[in-house]
Tab-separated table of C-alpha atoms in Angstrom:
chain	number	residue	atom	x	y	z
A	9	UNK	CA	126.393	-13.180	214.171
A	10	UNK	CA	129.367	-14.423	212.130
A	11	UNK	CA	129.718	-17.677	210.257
A	12	UNK	CA	131.286	-19.525	213.285
A	13	UNK	CA	128.304	-18.882	215.438
A	14	UNK	CA	125.302	-21.160	214.925
A	15	UNK	CA	122.750	-19.466	217.056
A	16	UNK	CA	121.814	-15.890	218.087
A	17	UNK	CA	122.168	-17.228	221.629
A	18	UNK	CA	125.909	-16.874	221.278
A	19	UNK	CA	125.770	-13.125	220.345
A	20	UNK	CA	125.827	-11.458	223.869
A	21	UNK	CA	125.391	-7.772	224.196
A	22	UNK	CA	125.416	-7.460	227.953
A	23	UNK	CA	126.468	-9.864	230.710
A	24	UNK	CA	125.676	-9.310	234.410
A	25	UNK	CA	126.672	-12.220	236.500
A	26	UNK	CA	125.057	-15.373	235.289
A	27	UNK	CA	122.600	-13.384	233.189
A	28	UNK	CA	123.300	-12.671	229.516
A	29	UNK	CA	121.345	-10.366	227.297
A	30	UNK	CA	121.790	-12.051	224.008
A	31	UNK	CA	120.478	-11.464	220.418
A	32	UNK	CA	117.675	-14.001	220.833
A	33	UNK	CA	116.100	-11.997	223.752
A	34	UNK	CA	116.700	-8.681	222.140
A	35	UNK	CA	115.175	-9.455	218.872
A	36	UNK	CA	112.299	-11.484	220.323
A	37	UNK	CA	111.266	-8.403	222.403
A	38	UNK	CA	111.742	-6.248	219.256
A	39	UNK	CA	109.428	-8.467	217.243
A	40	UNK	CA	106.872	-8.505	219.972
A	41	UNK	CA	106.919	-4.686	220.283
A	42	UNK	CA	106.580	-4.373	216.601
A	43	UNK	CA	103.572	-6.715	216.433
A	44	UNK	CA	101.876	-4.869	219.324
A	45	UNK	CA	102.472	-1.501	217.671
A	46	UNK	CA	101.261	-2.817	214.270
A	47	UNK	CA	98.061	-4.222	215.908
A	48	UNK	CA	97.371	-0.890	217.580
A	49	UNK	CA	97.869	1.100	214.452
A	50	UNK	CA	95.900	-1.246	212.164
A	51	UNK	CA	92.911	-1.894	214.473
A	52	UNK	CA	92.248	1.656	215.661
A	53	UNK	CA	90.786	2.664	212.364
A	54	UNK	CA	89.035	-0.622	211.360
A	55	UNK	CA	85.974	-0.231	209.360
A	56	UNK	CA	83.294	-2.672	208.140
A	57	UNK	CA	83.000	-0.724	204.898
A	58	UNK	CA	84.751	-1.470	201.580
A	59	UNK	CA	86.852	1.692	202.083
A	60	UNK	CA	89.307	0.028	204.335
A	61	UNK	CA	93.047	0.594	204.606
A	62	UNK	CA	95.542	-1.556	202.781
A	63	UNK	CA	96.756	-2.832	206.181
A	64	UNK	CA	93.296	-3.793	207.246
A	65	UNK	CA	92.830	-5.576	203.917
A	66	UNK	CA	96.092	-7.525	204.374
A	67	UNK	CA	95.082	-8.315	208.044
A	68	UNK	CA	91.643	-9.703	206.795
A	69	UNK	CA	93.376	-11.733	204.044
A	70	UNK	CA	95.678	-13.413	206.672
A	71	UNK	CA	92.838	-14.082	209.117
A	72	UNK	CA	90.569	-15.423	206.400
A	73	UNK	CA	93.318	-17.722	205.108
A	74	UNK	CA	93.939	-19.039	208.611
A	75	UNK	CA	90.291	-19.554	209.323
A	76	UNK	CA	90.035	-21.660	206.065
A	77	UNK	CA	92.946	-23.686	206.924
A	78	UNK	CA	91.802	-24.336	210.503
A	79	UNK	CA	88.282	-25.225	209.306
A	80	UNK	CA	89.778	-27.748	206.809
A	81	UNK	CA	91.952	-29.457	209.358
A	82	UNK	CA	89.569	-29.462	212.264
A	83	UNK	CA	86.396	-29.882	210.339
A	84	UNK	CA	84.564	-27.420	212.631
A	85	UNK	CA	84.171	-23.628	213.438
A	86	UNK	CA	87.673	-22.135	213.686
A	87	UNK	CA	86.745	-19.448	216.204
A	88	UNK	CA	88.262	-21.228	219.149
A	89	UNK	CA	91.653	-21.912	217.520
A	90	UNK	CA	92.311	-18.773	215.473
A	91	UNK	CA	93.822	-16.573	218.266
A	92	UNK	CA	96.452	-19.204	219.128
A	93	UNK	CA	97.207	-20.550	215.705
A	94	UNK	CA	97.152	-17.018	214.248
A	95	UNK	CA	99.611	-15.735	216.933
A	96	UNK	CA	102.008	-18.623	216.247
A	97	UNK	CA	101.820	-18.067	212.525
A	98	UNK	CA	102.272	-14.336	212.567
A	99	UNK	CA	105.078	-14.295	215.205
A	100	UNK	CA	107.127	-16.985	213.323
A	101	UNK	CA	106.505	-15.414	209.981
A	102	UNK	CA	107.583	-11.904	211.052
A	103	UNK	CA	110.763	-13.307	212.755
A	104	UNK	CA	111.639	-15.160	209.518
A	105	UNK	CA	110.785	-12.372	207.194
A	106	UNK	CA	112.845	-9.834	209.120
A	107	UNK	CA	115.879	-11.961	208.617
A	108	UNK	CA	116.309	-10.244	205.263
A	109	UNK	CA	117.026	-6.960	207.165
A	110	UNK	CA	120.822	-6.494	207.524
A	111	UNK	CA	121.870	-7.008	211.109
A	112	UNK	CA	118.684	-8.602	212.304
A	113	UNK	CA	119.115	-12.003	213.953
A	114	UNK	CA	115.957	-14.087	213.659
A	115	UNK	CA	115.011	-15.566	217.053
A	116	UNK	CA	113.704	-18.626	215.266
A	117	UNK	CA	117.271	-19.533	214.505
A	118	UNK	CA	117.676	-20.213	218.169
A	119	UNK	CA	116.794	-23.603	219.711
A	120	UNK	CA	115.526	-21.786	222.953
A	121	UNK	CA	112.971	-19.915	220.971
A	122	UNK	CA	111.755	-22.952	218.872
A	123	UNK	CA	111.666	-25.058	221.940
A	124	UNK	CA	109.485	-22.430	223.724
A	125	UNK	CA	107.158	-22.333	220.741
A	126	UNK	CA	106.916	-26.138	220.699
A	127	UNK	CA	106.165	-26.220	224.455
A	128	UNK	CA	103.250	-23.844	223.919
A	129	UNK	CA	101.884	-26.371	221.229
A	130	UNK	CA	102.484	-29.103	223.688
A	131	UNK	CA	100.396	-27.184	226.424
A	132	UNK	CA	97.717	-26.171	223.807
A	133	UNK	CA	97.227	-29.843	222.781
A	134	UNK	CA	96.543	-30.700	226.408
A	135	UNK	CA	94.412	-27.647	227.028
A	136	UNK	CA	92.205	-27.973	223.955
A	137	UNK	CA	92.061	-31.769	224.545
A	138	UNK	CA	90.775	-31.202	228.047
A	139	UNK	CA	88.250	-28.691	227.054
A	140	UNK	CA	86.719	-30.678	224.174
A	141	UNK	CA	86.945	-34.145	225.620
A	142	UNK	CA	87.012	-33.723	229.377
A	143	UNK	CA	89.586	-35.158	231.742
A	144	UNK	CA	88.478	-38.773	231.442
A	145	UNK	CA	88.062	-38.694	227.650
A	146	UNK	CA	91.425	-37.033	227.038
A	147	UNK	CA	93.391	-39.340	229.397
A	148	UNK	CA	91.806	-42.517	227.940
A	149	UNK	CA	93.345	-41.808	224.635
A	150	UNK	CA	96.762	-42.771	226.081
A	151	UNK	CA	95.578	-46.334	226.763
A	152	UNK	CA	94.173	-46.739	223.243
A	153	UNK	CA	93.926	-49.194	221.553
A	154	UNK	CA	95.319	-51.150	224.533
A	155	UNK	CA	96.741	-50.078	227.914
A	156	UNK	CA	100.172	-51.510	226.874
A	157	UNK	CA	100.500	-48.652	224.583
A	158	UNK	CA	100.527	-46.035	227.496
A	159	UNK	CA	104.383	-45.512	227.628
A	160	UNK	CA	104.635	-45.370	223.925
A	161	UNK	CA	101.756	-42.829	223.603
A	162	UNK	CA	103.348	-40.610	226.232
A	163	UNK	CA	106.749	-40.904	224.529
A	164	UNK	CA	105.105	-39.916	221.231
A	165	UNK	CA	103.717	-36.779	222.739
A	166	UNK	CA	107.201	-35.719	223.932
A	167	UNK	CA	109.011	-36.858	220.771
A	168	UNK	CA	106.711	-34.888	218.411
A	169	UNK	CA	107.280	-31.769	220.562
A	170	UNK	CA	110.992	-32.146	220.272
A	171	UNK	CA	110.796	-32.773	216.510
A	172	UNK	CA	108.754	-29.595	216.220
A	173	UNK	CA	111.330	-27.514	217.924
A	174	UNK	CA	114.342	-29.086	216.079
A	175	UNK	CA	112.749	-28.980	212.702
A	176	UNK	CA	112.142	-25.137	212.765
A	177	UNK	CA	115.558	-24.456	214.433
A	178	UNK	CA	117.378	-26.548	211.872
A	179	UNK	CA	115.779	-25.068	208.815
A	180	UNK	CA	116.161	-21.514	210.041
A	181	UNK	CA	119.731	-21.992	211.349
A	182	UNK	CA	120.824	-23.755	208.205
A	183	UNK	CA	119.325	-21.090	205.983
A	184	UNK	CA	121.107	-18.327	207.938
A	185	UNK	CA	124.422	-20.249	207.612
A	186	UNK	CA	124.012	-20.801	203.917
A	187	UNK	CA	123.178	-17.173	203.260
A	188	UNK	CA	126.197	-16.043	205.292
A	189	UNK	CA	128.570	-18.397	203.388
A	190	UNK	CA	127.228	-17.252	200.046
A	191	UNK	CA	127.333	-13.624	200.976
A	192	UNK	CA	130.924	-14.009	202.046
A	193	UNK	CA	131.813	-15.714	198.693
A	194	UNK	CA	130.126	-13.203	196.337
A	195	UNK	CA	128.692	-10.263	198.230
A	196	UNK	CA	127.594	-8.463	195.118
A	197	UNK	CA	125.808	-11.465	193.462
A	198	UNK	CA	123.818	-13.298	196.094
A	199	UNK	CA	122.181	-10.631	198.282
A	200	UNK	CA	118.992	-10.100	196.101
A	201	UNK	CA	118.563	-13.858	195.427
A	202	UNK	CA	119.112	-14.790	199.059
A	203	UNK	CA	116.635	-12.139	200.184
A	204	UNK	CA	114.010	-13.502	197.790
A	205	UNK	CA	114.520	-17.020	198.969
A	206	UNK	CA	114.554	-15.845	202.591
A	207	UNK	CA	111.070	-14.413	202.153
A	208	UNK	CA	109.746	-17.472	200.562
A	209	UNK	CA	111.233	-19.993	203.016
A	210	UNK	CA	110.338	-17.817	206.010
A	211	UNK	CA	106.605	-17.879	205.132
A	212	UNK	CA	106.776	-21.623	204.291
A	213	UNK	CA	108.428	-22.419	207.652
A	214	UNK	CA	105.816	-20.403	209.535
A	215	UNK	CA	103.105	-22.149	207.621
A	216	UNK	CA	104.469	-25.635	208.309
A	217	UNK	CA	104.837	-25.023	211.966
A	218	UNK	CA	101.231	-23.669	212.222
A	219	UNK	CA	99.839	-26.614	210.234
A	220	UNK	CA	101.691	-29.153	212.380
A	221	UNK	CA	100.270	-27.386	215.406
A	222	UNK	CA	96.755	-27.701	214.013
A	223	UNK	CA	97.198	-31.368	213.301
A	224	UNK	CA	98.428	-32.113	216.806
A	225	UNK	CA	95.549	-30.240	218.490
A	226	UNK	CA	93.073	-31.653	216.007
A	227	UNK	CA	94.182	-35.157	217.018
A	228	UNK	CA	93.502	-34.427	220.639
A	229	UNK	CA	89.979	-33.163	219.931
A	230	UNK	CA	89.083	-35.648	217.172
A	231	UNK	CA	86.271	-37.347	219.157
A	232	UNK	CA	84.486	-34.134	219.635
A	233	UNK	CA	84.902	-33.306	215.917
A	234	UNK	CA	83.532	-36.717	214.903
A	235	UNK	CA	80.544	-36.042	217.096
A	236	UNK	CA	80.167	-32.603	215.551
A	237	UNK	CA	80.234	-34.063	212.061
A	238	UNK	CA	77.702	-36.772	213.026
A	239	UNK	CA	75.336	-34.246	214.487
A	240	UNK	CA	75.587	-32.116	211.218
A	241	UNK	CA	74.874	-35.178	209.169
A	242	UNK	CA	71.842	-36.089	211.189
A	243	UNK	CA	70.555	-32.567	210.866
A	244	UNK	CA	70.994	-32.661	207.140
A	245	UNK	CA	69.163	-36.006	206.931
A	246	UNK	CA	66.313	-34.639	209.134
A	247	UNK	CA	66.055	-31.505	206.948
A	248	UNK	CA	66.170	-33.655	203.816
């Protein structure tokens, strides 16, 4: 991707009729294959003992960190949310981190990829909301505090999904452009600095996207969470 191209969608490797095989599709499948292969290699020799491999140790650190973050945001057991939030975080983080590899085009610099990720969050908000609050309880939130807020609450659901997609796309696309410009100006000075910044911003962007997804889902399940906290408090009072 050169400086004039703002998205890996514009890098087309193969075109057959109306179908284009662009860099977004190629590198998205490459990242998915890499993650599947890594999961197979890491989990096939997992052990509960302390003599674990370095990769298993890294995996447990990531999972433990995500479980802690989810527990803090949701205020309840993270078991239900770890698979989805963890998948989001790891996929975005790997896409962003591989951007430091020469020739790799991060799929997260494409609006089509970030829009697809945001749509999964939109669907997850509805899915978890329905599971935790039921159909009636979930739909009633759109007419709170008054039925006149119905169009605004619906508009808010769509606008935050759009904002989620545009925010990640804008940050990753602008970062790639700035790096390309600086490398064109001084190719012997900036590579190491830009790679270090790329690693840092890649992790931060993945973390922000995952946290926003947690907040949106938590807002759809907050009634159930409040009930959970009330039950725990009552149990504590009874035991006390």
